[in-house]
Every structure is written in structure tokens, then in C-alpha cells.
CSV table of C-alpha atoms and ligand atoms in Angstrom, one decimal:
chain,number,residue,atom,x,y,z
A,41,MET,CA,13.7,8.7,7.4
A,42,LYS,CA,12.7,6.1,10.0
A,43,LEU,CA,9.0,6.2,9.4
A,44,ILE,CA,9.4,5.6,5.7
A,45,ASP,CA,11.8,2.8,6.3
A,46,GLU,CA,9.3,1.2,8.7
A,47,LEU,CA,6.5,1.6,6.2
A,48,GLN,CA,8.6,0.0,3.5
A,49,ALA,CA,9.4,-3.0,5.7
A,50,GLU,CA,5.7,-3.3,6.5
A,51,HIS,CA,5.0,-3.5,2.8
A,52,ALA,CA,7.2,-6.6,2.6
A,53,GLU,CA,5.1,-8.3,5.4
A,54,ILE,CA,1.8,-7.3,3.8
A,55,GLU,CA,2.7,-8.5,0.3
A,56,GLN,CA,3.8,-11.8,1.6
A,57,VAL,CA,0.5,-12.4,3.6
A,58,ALA,CA,-1.4,-11.2,0.5
A,59,GLY,CA,0.3,-13.9,-1.5
A,60,ALA,CA,-0.4,-16.5,1.1
A,61,PHE,CA,-4.1,-15.4,1.0
A,62,LEU,CA,-4.2,-16.4,-2.7
A,63,THR,CA,-2.9,-19.8,-1.8
A,64,TYR,CA,-5.5,-20.1,1.0
A,65,VAL,CA,-8.5,-19.2,-1.2
A,66,ALA,CA,-7.3,-21.5,-4.0
A,67,ALA,CA,-8.1,-24.6,-1.8
A,68,PRO,CA,-11.7,-26.0,-2.0
A,69,ALA,CA,-14.0,-24.2,0.4
A,70,ARG,CA,-14.6,-27.3,2.6
A,71,ALA,CA,-10.9,-27.8,3.1
A,72,ARG,CA,-10.3,-24.2,4.2
A,73,SER,CA,-9.7,-23.6,7.9
A,74,ILE,CA,-12.2,-21.0,9.2
A,75,GLU,CA,-9.8,-20.0,11.9
A,76,ASP,CA,-7.1,-19.3,9.4
A,77,GLY,CA,-9.6,-17.3,7.4
A,78,ALA,CA,-10.3,-15.2,10.5
A,79,ALA,CA,-6.5,-14.8,11.0
A,80,PHE,CA,-6.1,-13.4,7.5
A,81,LEU,CA,-9.0,-11.0,8.1
A,82,GLN,CA,-7.5,-9.9,11.3
A,83,PHE,CA,-4.1,-9.3,9.7
A,84,PHE,CA,-5.5,-7.2,6.9
A,85,ARG,CA,-7.7,-5.2,9.3
A,86,SER,CA,-5.4,-4.8,12.2
A,87,TYR,CA,-1.9,-4.7,10.7
A,88,ALA,CA,-2.5,-3.5,7.1
A,89,ASN,CA,-5.3,-1.0,7.8
A,90,HIS,CA,-5.2,0.0,11.4
A,91,PHE,CA,-1.4,0.1,11.8
A,92,HIS,CA,0.1,0.6,8.3
A,93,HIS,CA,-2.5,2.6,6.3
A,94,ALA,CA,-3.4,4.8,9.2
A,95,ARG,CA,0.2,5.9,9.8
A,96,GLU,CA,0.6,6.7,6.1
A,97,GLU,CA,-2.6,8.8,6.2
A,98,GLU,CA,-2.3,10.4,9.5
A,99,THR,CA,1.4,11.1,9.6
A,100,LEU,CA,3.1,10.9,6.2
A,101,PHE,CA,0.3,12.3,3.9
A,102,VAL,CA,-0.5,15.0,6.4
A,103,ALA,CA,3.2,16.1,6.5
A,104,LEU,CA,3.4,16.1,2.7
A,105,ARG,CA,0.3,18.3,2.5
A,106,ASP,CA,1.0,20.7,5.4
A,107,ARG,CA,4.8,20.8,5.4
A,108,ALA,CA,5.8,20.1,1.8
A,109,GLY,CA,2.8,22.0,0.3
A,110,LEU,CA,1.7,19.1,-1.9
A,111,PRO,CA,-1.9,18.8,-2.9
A,112,ALA,CA,-3.9,16.2,-1.0
A,113,ASP,CA,-7.2,16.5,-2.9
A,114,ARG,CA,-5.7,15.2,-6.2
A,115,GLY,CA,-2.6,13.4,-7.5
A,116,PRO,CA,-0.6,10.7,-5.7
A,117,ILE,CA,-1.8,11.5,-2.1
A,118,ALA,CA,-5.5,11.5,-3.1
A,119,THR,CA,-5.0,8.4,-5.2
A,120,MET,CA,-3.3,6.5,-2.3
A,121,ALA,CA,-5.9,7.5,0.2
A,122,ALA,CA,-8.7,6.5,-2.2
A,123,ASP,CA,-6.9,3.1,-2.6
A,124,HIS,CA,-7.0,2.6,1.1
A,125,GLU,CA,-10.7,3.3,1.2
A,126,ARG,CA,-11.5,1.1,-1.8
A,127,MET,CA,-9.4,-1.8,-0.3
A,128,ALA,CA,-11.1,-1.5,3.0
A,129,GLY,CA,-14.4,-1.9,1.1
A,130,LEU,CA,-13.1,-4.9,-0.8
A,131,LEU,CA,-12.0,-6.5,2.5
A,132,ALA,CA,-15.4,-5.9,4.1
A,133,GLY,CA,-16.9,-7.7,1.2
A,134,LEU,CA,-14.7,-10.7,1.8
A,135,ALA,CA,-15.5,-11.0,5.4
A,136,ALA,CA,-18.6,-13.3,4.9
A,137,GLY,CA,-16.6,-15.7,2.7
A,138,LEU,CA,-13.8,-15.8,5.3
A,139,GLU,CA,-16.1,-16.4,8.2
A,140,GLY,CA,-17.5,-19.5,6.4
A,141,GLY,CA,-20.7,-17.9,5.1
A,142,ALA,CA,-20.0,-17.6,1.4
A,143,ASP,CA,-22.4,-19.7,-0.6
A,144,THR,CA,-20.9,-19.0,-4.0
A,145,GLU,CA,-17.3,-19.8,-4.4
A,146,ALA,CA,-16.3,-18.2,-7.7
A,147,PRO,CA,-17.3,-14.6,-6.8
A,148,PHE,CA,-15.5,-15.1,-3.4
A,149,ARG,CA,-12.3,-16.1,-5.1
A,150,GLU,CA,-12.6,-13.3,-7.6
A,151,SER,CA,-13.0,-10.7,-4.9
A,152,ALA,CA,-10.1,-12.2,-3.0
A,153,ALA,CA,-7.9,-11.9,-6.1
A,154,ALA,CA,-9.1,-8.3,-6.7
A,155,TYR,CA,-8.2,-7.4,-3.1
A,156,VAL,CA,-4.7,-9.0,-3.3
A,157,HIS,CA,-4.0,-7.3,-6.7
A,158,ALA,CA,-5.2,-4.0,-5.4
A,159,LEU,CA,-2.8,-4.3,-2.4
A,160,TRP,CA,0.1,-5.3,-4.6
A,161,HIS,CA,-0.4,-2.4,-7.1
A,162,HIS,CA,-0.8,0.0,-4.2
A,163,ILE,CA,2.5,-1.2,-2.6
A,164,ASP,CA,4.3,-1.0,-6.0
A,165,ALA,CA,3.1,2.6,-6.4
A,166,GLU,CA,4.2,3.7,-2.9
A,167,ASN,CA,7.5,1.9,-3.1
A,168,SER,CA,8.5,3.1,-6.5
A,169,VAL,CA,7.0,6.6,-6.7
A,170,LEU,CA,5.6,8.0,-3.5
A,171,PHE,CA,8.2,7.0,-0.9
A,172,PRO,CA,11.3,7.9,-2.9
A,173,GLU,CA,9.8,11.3,-3.6
A,174,CYS,CA,8.8,12.0,0.0
A,175,GLU,CA,12.2,12.3,1.7
A,176,PRO,CA,13.8,15.0,-0.5
A,177,ARG,CA,10.6,17.0,-0.6
A,178,LEU,CA,10.1,16.9,3.2
A,179,ARG,CA,13.8,17.6,3.7
A,180,ARG,CA,13.7,20.7,1.5
A,181,ASN,CA,11.1,21.9,3.8
A,182,GLY,CA,13.1,21.3,7.0
A,183,VAL,CA,11.4,18.0,7.9
A,184,THR,CA,14.0,15.3,8.6
A,185,GLU,CA,12.0,12.9,10.8
A,186,LEU,CA,8.4,12.0,11.3
A,187,PRO,CA,6.8,10.5,14.3
A,188,SER,CA,5.9,6.8,14.4
A,189,ARG,CA,4.4,4.6,17.1
A,190,PRO,CA,4.9,1.1,18.3
A,191,MET,CA,2.3,-1.6,17.4
A,192,THR,CA,-0.5,-2.2,19.8
A,193,PRO,CA,-0.7,-5.7,21.3
A,194,GLU,CA,-3.5,-6.6,18.9
A,195,GLU,CA,-1.5,-5.4,15.9
A,196,CYS,CA,1.5,-7.3,17.2
A,197,ARG,CA,-0.6,-10.5,17.4
A,198,ALA,CA,-1.9,-9.9,13.9
A,199,LEU,CA,1.6,-9.6,12.5
A,200,ALA,CA,2.7,-12.8,14.3
A,201,ALA,CA,-0.3,-14.7,13.0
A,202,GLY,CA,0.4,-13.3,9.5
A,203,ARG,CA,3.9,-14.8,9.5
A,204,VAL,CA,2.5,-18.1,10.6
A,205,LEU,CA,0.0,-18.0,7.6
A,206,VAL,CA,2.8,-17.2,5.2
A,207,ALA,CA,4.6,-20.4,6.4
A,208,ARG,CA,1.4,-22.4,6.2
A,209,TYR,CA,0.3,-21.2,2.8
A,210,PRO,CA,3.4,-20.4,0.7
A,211,PRO,CA,2.6,-17.6,-1.7
A,212,PRO,CA,2.4,-18.8,-5.4
A,213,PRO,CA,5.8,-18.4,-7.1
A,214,ASP,CA,4.2,-16.9,-10.2
A,215,PRO,CA,1.0,-15.2,-9.2
A,216,GLY,CA,0.2,-14.3,-12.8
A,217,GLU,CA,-0.2,-10.7,-12.0
A,218,MET,CA,1.6,-8.0,-13.9
A,219,ARG,CA,3.4,-5.8,-11.3
A,220,GLY,CA,5.9,-3.1,-11.8
A,221,GLU,CA,7.4,0.2,-10.9
A,222,GLY,CA,6.5,3.8,-11.7
A,223,CYS,CA,3.4,5.8,-12.6
A,224,ILE,CA,2.9,3.9,-15.8
A,225,MET,CA,2.1,0.7,-13.9
A,226,CYS,CA,-0.4,2.4,-11.6
A,227,PRO,CA,-4.0,1.8,-12.4
A,228,ALA,CA,-4.8,5.4,-11.4
A,229,PHE,CA,-2.4,6.8,-14.0
A,230,GLY,CA,-4.4,8.9,-16.4
A,231,VAL,CA,-7.6,8.2,-14.5
A,232,THR,CA,-7.5,10.0,-11.2
A,233,CYS,CA,-3.8,11.0,-11.2
A,234,ARG,CA,-1.9,12.6,-14.1
A,235,GLY,CA,1.4,11.2,-12.9
A,236,LEU,CA,4.1,12.5,-10.5
A,237,GLU,CA,5.5,15.2,-12.8
A,238,LEU,CA,2.3,16.9,-13.6
A,239,GLU,CA,1.0,16.6,-10.1
A,240,TRP,CA,4.0,17.3,-7.9
A,241,TRP,CA,6.8,19.0,-9.9
A,242,ASN,CA,7.3,22.7,-9.3
A,243,GLU,CA,8.6,25.3,-11.8
A,244,TRP,CA,12.2,24.8,-11.1
A,245,GLU,CA,12.0,21.0,-11.4
A,246,TRP,CA,10.5,21.6,-14.9
A,247,ASP,CA,13.2,24.1,-15.8
A,248,GLU,CA,15.9,21.7,-14.6
A,249,PHE,CA,14.3,18.9,-16.7
A,250,GLU,CA,14.2,21.1,-19.8
A,251,ASP,CA,17.8,22.1,-19.3
A,252,ARG,CA,18.8,18.5,-19.1
A,253,MET,CA,16.8,17.7,-22.3
A,254,ASN,CA,18.5,20.6,-24.1
A,255,GLY,CA,21.9,19.2,-23.0
A,256,GLY,CA,22.4,22.0,-20.5
B,205,LIG,FE1,-0.8,3.1,1.3
B,206,LIG,FE1,1.7,1.4,2.2
């Protein structure tokens, strides 16, 4: 499905720029370029939020709810949407530090790391659980394609600037952050989401699972 392929390719761009952002904030405050800080902010606002997260929420999540009959008020969809909101809040909190107004360095670096890690965990959850589950569930309900849209000129500029930032601030080779696949790695697992099986499986998926377990 083209939209899902696009979203997945966008994840690769976003996670690279997030890594570059860690490299950028690791430099002493006086050595950091304010223009580059603004370019990071612009990338996350315009490309990650306005382009990427918005298409997930407005197209993909809506189709999962309305056409595949999946709950949007709990489980993976609610968790992913809540992540988007929480990350937008974290980013808003970073703006002052990026615009050169942060007077305390340690909290700024901590919130920058919290934002990057939240983004990475979110991307892992979508890549390993949400996206692979979307296609078969939509297809079973007769949905084989979903609409997408081209980038606006501003989103295009944000992406181009993001790629420049990745070249200028190479992401750390070992970011020291545990990442991984599946529900078990998702911070929301057992907190706001009981995991894919309990949230999304229907009766016949459970029957099939039990048959397999019983060797049938
Ligand atoms: Fe997302
Ligand atoms: Fe995403």
C-alpha cells in the first residue's frame, strides 16, 4: 500500500534527523548554531508533525477505525495518537532552547534526549506492530489503497534542510538507547495499551491461534 510505504520511508528520514539532533545538542551551547537549531525545529514541526503525523492521523488511523472497525479510543491507535500529542508538547518545550533562549543547559539536553527517544520508540512501534497489521486488516475490508498527498513547498524545504543537518551532525553510532520491535518494547504496553492481540484480534484470530497451539 503506497501510503504505508511512504510513511515508512518518512520514518527513516525522521529517525536520522532525530539522531543528528542528539549530536547537535551534545555540543556546548555557545558553539551551537542558532540557525541550525531553527532548522531542526522546522524539520520536526513541518515534516514530522505537519506532513507525517497528520497523514497517519487523518488518513491511516481514520481508515483503520471507519473501514477496518478497529477501536480508536484505546489500544494501538489511541496510543500512537497520544504519542503524537505528547511529542508535540515536548517539541514546544524545546523551542526556547533552540532559539537560543535556554539559560539552563542540563534540562534542555534532557528534554532533547526525551524527545528523540520518544520519536524512536514511536517509530519502532509503528514499523514493527502497527504498519504490518494495517494492510491485511484494511484489505480484508476491501481497502487496497489510501490517499496521500505531495509535500507542500515548506515541508519540502524542511526535508531538504533535515538532510543537510544529518550530513553536518552525524548521528551517534551507539546512541545508548534500547530500541526494538514488538509490543514488548513499547513504553505504552501494559500502561495505556494491552498489546496488539488483546486490542485488535477478533474471535477467529484467537481460534486460529488456539488451533495452532494445539497442533491443529
Ligand atoms: Fe506516528
Ligand atoms: Fe510514523
